[in-house]
Structures are given as C-alpha cells and as structure tokens.
Tab-separated table of C-alpha atoms (C1' of nucleotides) in Angstrom:
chain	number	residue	atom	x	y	z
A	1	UNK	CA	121.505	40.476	45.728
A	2	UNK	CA	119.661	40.004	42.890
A	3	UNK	CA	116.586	41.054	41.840
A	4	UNK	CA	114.740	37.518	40.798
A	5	UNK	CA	115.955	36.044	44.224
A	6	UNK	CA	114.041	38.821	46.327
A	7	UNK	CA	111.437	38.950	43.781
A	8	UNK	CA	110.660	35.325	44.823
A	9	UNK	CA	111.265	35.951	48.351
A	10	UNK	CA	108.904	38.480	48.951
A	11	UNK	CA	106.372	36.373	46.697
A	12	UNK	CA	106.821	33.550	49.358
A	13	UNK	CA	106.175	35.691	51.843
A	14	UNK	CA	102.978	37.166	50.769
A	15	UNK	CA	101.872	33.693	49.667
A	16	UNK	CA	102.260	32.676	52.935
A	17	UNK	CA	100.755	35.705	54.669
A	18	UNK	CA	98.611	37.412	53.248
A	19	UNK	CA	97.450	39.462	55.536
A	20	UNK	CA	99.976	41.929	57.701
A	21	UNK	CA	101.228	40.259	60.237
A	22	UNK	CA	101.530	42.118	63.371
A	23	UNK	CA	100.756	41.168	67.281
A	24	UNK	CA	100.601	44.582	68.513
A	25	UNK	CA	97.129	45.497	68.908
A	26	UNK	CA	95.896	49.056	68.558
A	27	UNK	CA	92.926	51.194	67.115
A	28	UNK	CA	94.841	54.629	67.131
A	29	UNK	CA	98.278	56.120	66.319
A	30	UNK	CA	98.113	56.753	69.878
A	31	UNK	CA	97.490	52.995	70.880
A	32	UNK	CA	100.316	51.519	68.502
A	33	UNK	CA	102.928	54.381	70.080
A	34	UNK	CA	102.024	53.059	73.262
A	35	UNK	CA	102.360	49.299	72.312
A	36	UNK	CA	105.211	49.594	70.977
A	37	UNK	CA	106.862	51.660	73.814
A	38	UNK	CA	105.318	48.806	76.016
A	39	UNK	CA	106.778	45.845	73.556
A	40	UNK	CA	110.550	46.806	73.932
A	41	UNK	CA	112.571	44.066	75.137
A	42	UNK	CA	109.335	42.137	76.469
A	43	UNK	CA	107.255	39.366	74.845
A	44	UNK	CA	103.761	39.468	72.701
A	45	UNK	CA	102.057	37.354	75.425
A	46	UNK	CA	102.797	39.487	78.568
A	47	UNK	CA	102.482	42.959	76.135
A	48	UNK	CA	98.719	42.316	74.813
A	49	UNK	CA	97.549	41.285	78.438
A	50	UNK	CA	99.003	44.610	79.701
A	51	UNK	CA	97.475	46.660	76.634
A	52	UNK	CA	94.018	45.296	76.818
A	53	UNK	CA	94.055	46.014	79.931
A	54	UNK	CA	95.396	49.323	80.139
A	55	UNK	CA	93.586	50.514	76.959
A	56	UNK	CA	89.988	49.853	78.476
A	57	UNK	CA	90.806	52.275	81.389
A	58	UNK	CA	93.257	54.666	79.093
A	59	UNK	CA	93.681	55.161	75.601
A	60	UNK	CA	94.165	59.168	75.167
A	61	UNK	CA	96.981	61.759	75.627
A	62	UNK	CA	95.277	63.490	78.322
A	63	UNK	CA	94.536	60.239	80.221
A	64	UNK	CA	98.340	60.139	80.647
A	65	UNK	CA	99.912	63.418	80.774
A	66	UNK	CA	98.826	64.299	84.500
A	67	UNK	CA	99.263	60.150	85.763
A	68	UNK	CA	101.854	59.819	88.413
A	69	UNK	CA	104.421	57.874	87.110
A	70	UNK	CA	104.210	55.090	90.594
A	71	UNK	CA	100.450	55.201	89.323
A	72	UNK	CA	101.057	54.094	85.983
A	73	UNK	CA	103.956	51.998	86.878
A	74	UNK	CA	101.860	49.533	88.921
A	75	UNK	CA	99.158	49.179	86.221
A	76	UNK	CA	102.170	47.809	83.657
A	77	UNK	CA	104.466	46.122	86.564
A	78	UNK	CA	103.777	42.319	84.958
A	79	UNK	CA	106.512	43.253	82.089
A	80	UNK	CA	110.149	44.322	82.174
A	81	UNK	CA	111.242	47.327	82.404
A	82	UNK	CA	108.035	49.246	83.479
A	83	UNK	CA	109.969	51.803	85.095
A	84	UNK	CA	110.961	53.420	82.196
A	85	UNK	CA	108.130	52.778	79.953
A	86	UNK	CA	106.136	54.600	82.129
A	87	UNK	CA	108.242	57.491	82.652
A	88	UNK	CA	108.389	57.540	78.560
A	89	UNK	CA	104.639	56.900	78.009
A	90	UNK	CA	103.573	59.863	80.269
A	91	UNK	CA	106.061	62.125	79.006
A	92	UNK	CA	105.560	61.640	75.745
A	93	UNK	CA	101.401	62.023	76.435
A	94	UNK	CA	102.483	65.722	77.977
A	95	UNK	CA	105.010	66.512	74.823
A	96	UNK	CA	102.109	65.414	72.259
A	97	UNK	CA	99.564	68.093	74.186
A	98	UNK	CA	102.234	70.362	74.507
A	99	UNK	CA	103.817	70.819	70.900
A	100	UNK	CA	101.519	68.371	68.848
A	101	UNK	CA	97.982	69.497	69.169
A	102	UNK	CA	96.971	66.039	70.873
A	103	UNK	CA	98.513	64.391	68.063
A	104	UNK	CA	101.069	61.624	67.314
A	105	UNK	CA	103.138	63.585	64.819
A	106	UNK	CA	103.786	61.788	61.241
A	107	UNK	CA	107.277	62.912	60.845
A	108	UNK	CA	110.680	60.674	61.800
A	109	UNK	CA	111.866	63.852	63.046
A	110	UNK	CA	109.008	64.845	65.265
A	111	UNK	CA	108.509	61.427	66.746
A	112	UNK	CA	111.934	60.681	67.412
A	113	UNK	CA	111.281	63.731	70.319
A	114	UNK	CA	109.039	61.956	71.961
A	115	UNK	CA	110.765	60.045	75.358
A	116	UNK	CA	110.927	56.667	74.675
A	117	UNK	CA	110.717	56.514	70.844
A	118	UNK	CA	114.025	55.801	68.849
A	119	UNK	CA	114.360	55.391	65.020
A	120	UNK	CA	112.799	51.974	64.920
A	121	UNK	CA	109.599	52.870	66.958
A	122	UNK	CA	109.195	55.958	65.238
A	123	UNK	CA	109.095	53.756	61.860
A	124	UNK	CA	106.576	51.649	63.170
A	125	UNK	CA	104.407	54.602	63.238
A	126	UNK	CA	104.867	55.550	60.422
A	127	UNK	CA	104.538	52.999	58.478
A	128	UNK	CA	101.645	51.013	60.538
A	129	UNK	CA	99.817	54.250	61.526
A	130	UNK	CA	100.433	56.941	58.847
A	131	UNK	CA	100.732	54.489	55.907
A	132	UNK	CA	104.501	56.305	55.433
A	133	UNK	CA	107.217	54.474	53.085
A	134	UNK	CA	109.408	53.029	56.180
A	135	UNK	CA	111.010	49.982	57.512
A	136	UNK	CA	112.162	49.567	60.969
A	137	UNK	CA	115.005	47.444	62.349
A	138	UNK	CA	114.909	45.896	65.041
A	139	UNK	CA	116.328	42.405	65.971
A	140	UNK	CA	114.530	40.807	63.966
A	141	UNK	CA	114.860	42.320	60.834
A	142	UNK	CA	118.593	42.600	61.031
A	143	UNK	CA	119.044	38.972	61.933
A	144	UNK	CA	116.896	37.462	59.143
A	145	UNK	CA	117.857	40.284	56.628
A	146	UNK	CA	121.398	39.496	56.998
A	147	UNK	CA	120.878	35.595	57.476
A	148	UNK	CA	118.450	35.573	54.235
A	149	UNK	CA	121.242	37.587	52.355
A	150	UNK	CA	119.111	40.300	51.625
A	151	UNK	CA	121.668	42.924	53.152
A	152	UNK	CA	125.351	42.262	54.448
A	153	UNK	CA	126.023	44.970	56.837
A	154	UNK	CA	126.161	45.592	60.602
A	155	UNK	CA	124.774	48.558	60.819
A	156	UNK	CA	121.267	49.255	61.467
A	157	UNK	CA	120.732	52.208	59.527
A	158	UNK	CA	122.662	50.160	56.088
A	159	UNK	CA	120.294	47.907	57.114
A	160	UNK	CA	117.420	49.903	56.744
A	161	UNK	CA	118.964	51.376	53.020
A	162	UNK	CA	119.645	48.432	51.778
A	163	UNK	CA	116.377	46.630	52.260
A	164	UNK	CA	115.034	49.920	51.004
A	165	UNK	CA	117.464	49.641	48.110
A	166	UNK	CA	116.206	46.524	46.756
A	167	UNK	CA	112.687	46.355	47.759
A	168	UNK	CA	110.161	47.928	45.895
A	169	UNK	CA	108.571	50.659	47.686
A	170	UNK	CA	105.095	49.784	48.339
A	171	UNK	CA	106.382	46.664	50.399
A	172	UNK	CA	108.500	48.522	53.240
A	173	UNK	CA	105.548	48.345	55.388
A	174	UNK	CA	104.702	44.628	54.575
A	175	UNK	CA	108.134	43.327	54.880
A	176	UNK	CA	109.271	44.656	57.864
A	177	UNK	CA	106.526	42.766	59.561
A	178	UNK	CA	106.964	39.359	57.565
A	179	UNK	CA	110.690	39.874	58.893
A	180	UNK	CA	109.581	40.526	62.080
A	181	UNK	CA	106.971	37.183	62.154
A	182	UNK	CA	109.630	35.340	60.514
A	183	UNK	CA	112.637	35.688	63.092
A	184	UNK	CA	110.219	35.057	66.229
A	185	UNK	CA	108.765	31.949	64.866
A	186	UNK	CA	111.406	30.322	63.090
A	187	UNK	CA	114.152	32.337	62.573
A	188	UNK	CA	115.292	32.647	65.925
A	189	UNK	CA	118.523	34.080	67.056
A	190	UNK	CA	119.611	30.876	68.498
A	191	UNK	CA	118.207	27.244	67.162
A	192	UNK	CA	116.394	28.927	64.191
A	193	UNK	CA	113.656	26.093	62.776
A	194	UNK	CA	115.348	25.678	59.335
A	195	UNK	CA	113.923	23.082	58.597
A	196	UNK	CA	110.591	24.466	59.681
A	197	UNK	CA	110.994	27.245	57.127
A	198	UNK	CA	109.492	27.695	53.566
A	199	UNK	CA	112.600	30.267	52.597
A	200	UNK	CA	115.280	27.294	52.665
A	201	UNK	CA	115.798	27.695	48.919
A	202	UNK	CA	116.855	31.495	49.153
A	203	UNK	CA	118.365	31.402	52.544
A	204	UNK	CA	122.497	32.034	52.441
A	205	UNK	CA	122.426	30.656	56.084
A	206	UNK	CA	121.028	27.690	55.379
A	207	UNK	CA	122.620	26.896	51.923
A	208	UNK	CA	126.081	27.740	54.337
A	209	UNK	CA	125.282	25.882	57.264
A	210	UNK	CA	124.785	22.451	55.851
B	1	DA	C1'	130.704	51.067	72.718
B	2	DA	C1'	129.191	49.470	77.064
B	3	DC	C1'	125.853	49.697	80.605
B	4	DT	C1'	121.145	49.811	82.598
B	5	DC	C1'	116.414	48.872	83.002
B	6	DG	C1'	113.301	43.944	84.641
B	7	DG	C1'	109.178	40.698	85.432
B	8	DG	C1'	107.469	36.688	83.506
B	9	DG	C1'	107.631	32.851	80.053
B	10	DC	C1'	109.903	28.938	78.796
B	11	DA	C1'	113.350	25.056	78.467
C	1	DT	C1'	117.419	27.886	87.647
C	2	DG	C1'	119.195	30.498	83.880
C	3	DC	C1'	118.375	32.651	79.630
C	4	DC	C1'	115.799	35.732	76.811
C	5	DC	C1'	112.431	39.181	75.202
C	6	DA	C1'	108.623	44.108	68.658
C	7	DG	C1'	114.819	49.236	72.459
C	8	DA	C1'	116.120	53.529	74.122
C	9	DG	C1'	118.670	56.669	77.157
C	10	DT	C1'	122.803	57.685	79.631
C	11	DT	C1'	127.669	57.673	80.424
DNA sequence: AACTCGGGGCA
DNA sequence: TGCCCAGAGTT
C-alpha cells in the first residue's frame, strides 16, 4: 500500500465529508456506551428511535444500575436482541458505580470489563468520547478496508494495525467513521453501489471486478 | 470456530 | 417471505 494512494484516499474522503460522520447520537460518554451497546447487530433507524426515547427518561449510571432487567427490556423490545443489551447496559451501569466512580473509564483495558463492551465498542469510546488515538473494526471497516486495499488480512486485530500502520495518527478517529458511512451506503457487503462511489479510482475491488 | 441472541426494515 | 443489521458472550 502505498503512501500517495491512501494519501489521496483519505483526501477524498474528507472532501467529501467534512464533518464526522456518525449516526449514533449521544451527549455523554455515558450516552455513546449505551448507543453503541444498543447498535450491535441492529439498524440506525430502529437504534435512534429507541435512544431518544430512552435517553429522555434515562441517561445516568444510577438510572440503570437498580432497573430490573424485564423493566428495561420492554422499554428497548422494538430492536434485536434486547435481551442481552439490557442485561449488559444495567450491568455495566452497576460496574461503572462500583469500580469507576460513576464514570465511563478511558482505558481499552477498563472498558473492555464492562458486560457488553468488546474491543470494537470500547474503541468507539475512546476515540468518539475521550478523543483517544483508536480505530475500531467492525464489519464495516474490515470489508471496505480490505476491498479498498488498504489492509489484506483476515484478522480483525491486523486489521486494526495495519490501518494504524499506514494512516497518520490524527485520522484514526475520522476514518473509522468514513469507513463505517462508506460500507452502509455504498459499500455494502452484498451489491456494493460501485458505480455510486467516488473511490472507484483507488478501489482494488473494483479495478478486479470489471 | 461455531452457536446464540432477535424484532423490524426492506426487497 | 426471507434476508440482514455500528457485536459480544458462551461453549
């Protein structure tokens, strides 16, 4: 991978959004852990209707940590998997009270103790709510990094060190959510909108695939 | 490494 | 009607 080719890459990408891109809305560390505990293996649309909601009546540690988990459950029932997600939302409320001070930790190491948060949540923390050099993988990322040619691995930690290998530091934060943007709008897993996207030029799948 | 959780959006 | 979704925990 060369260094003019993601040079240009990531020059496309801020040219075309300049702004961070995210759909995950949150005012606190606290808000974006539970969003993205919330977002797993659900869509944008059914996650912000749930937050919005949720976040008017409960936005706090505390509000959490003595819920019943049938409570909470039935306020988050309209997306997959709400079982869980509220097992690991109020157990994680009572482990932040317990051994954080109330806090969201800003360490990998500390967040990754929290129920429900694996390396690539505990990334998006850090480097949406801390401002922390990180990139997390998820999908997304590995799908377009490897299609784009920007890594060739199948690992999602290589992932993660490779993209950190050749991207200059202070855009781990920005590019993980470009990547992010870019595999749910047009380069999708299956019938990816090539010819919809403004990367054609530096993408090894498309230059392949023709 | 495979399996499980899971309702709603969308083709 | 079937497939898929900003993953993580358990076995």
């Amino acid at each position: 991978m060369n260094v003019r080719k993601v040079t240009k890459i990531i020059m496309l990408m801020e040219e075309k959004w300049p702004k961070p891109v995210t759909e995950l809305n949150y005012s606190s560390p606290f808000e974006l852990l539970l969003a993205t505990i919330l977002s797993a293996q659900s869509t944008d649309k059914q996650v912000n209707k749930v937050t919005k909601r949720l976040f008017k009546k409960y936005n706090q540690p505390g509000d959490f940590a003595e819920m019943k988990k049938d409570e909470l459950a039935q306020e988050i029932n309209s997306i997959g998997l709400y079982r869980n997600k509220s097992k690991f939302i109020i157990e994680s409320s009572q482990l932040i009270l317990k051994d954080f001070k109330g806090k969201v930790p800003d360490t990998r190491k500390e967040l990754m103790r929290l129920p429900g948060v694996g390396r690539k949540t505990a990334n998006v923390i850090l480097a949406s709510a801390f401002q922390k050099n990180a990139i997390a993988v998820d999908t997304h990322v590995f799908r377009v990094a490897n299609r784009l040619g920007l890594v060739k691995t199948d690992k999602v930690v290589e992932v993660e060190k490779q993209l950190m290998n050749i991207i200059p530091e202070e855009k781990w934060s920005d590019l993980h959510h470009w990547l992010i943007f870019l595999g749910r709008r047009i380069c999708k897993a299956r019938n990816p909108h090539c010819n919809k996207c403004f990367l054609q030029d530096y993408c090894e799948y498309y230059n392949s695939s023709k």
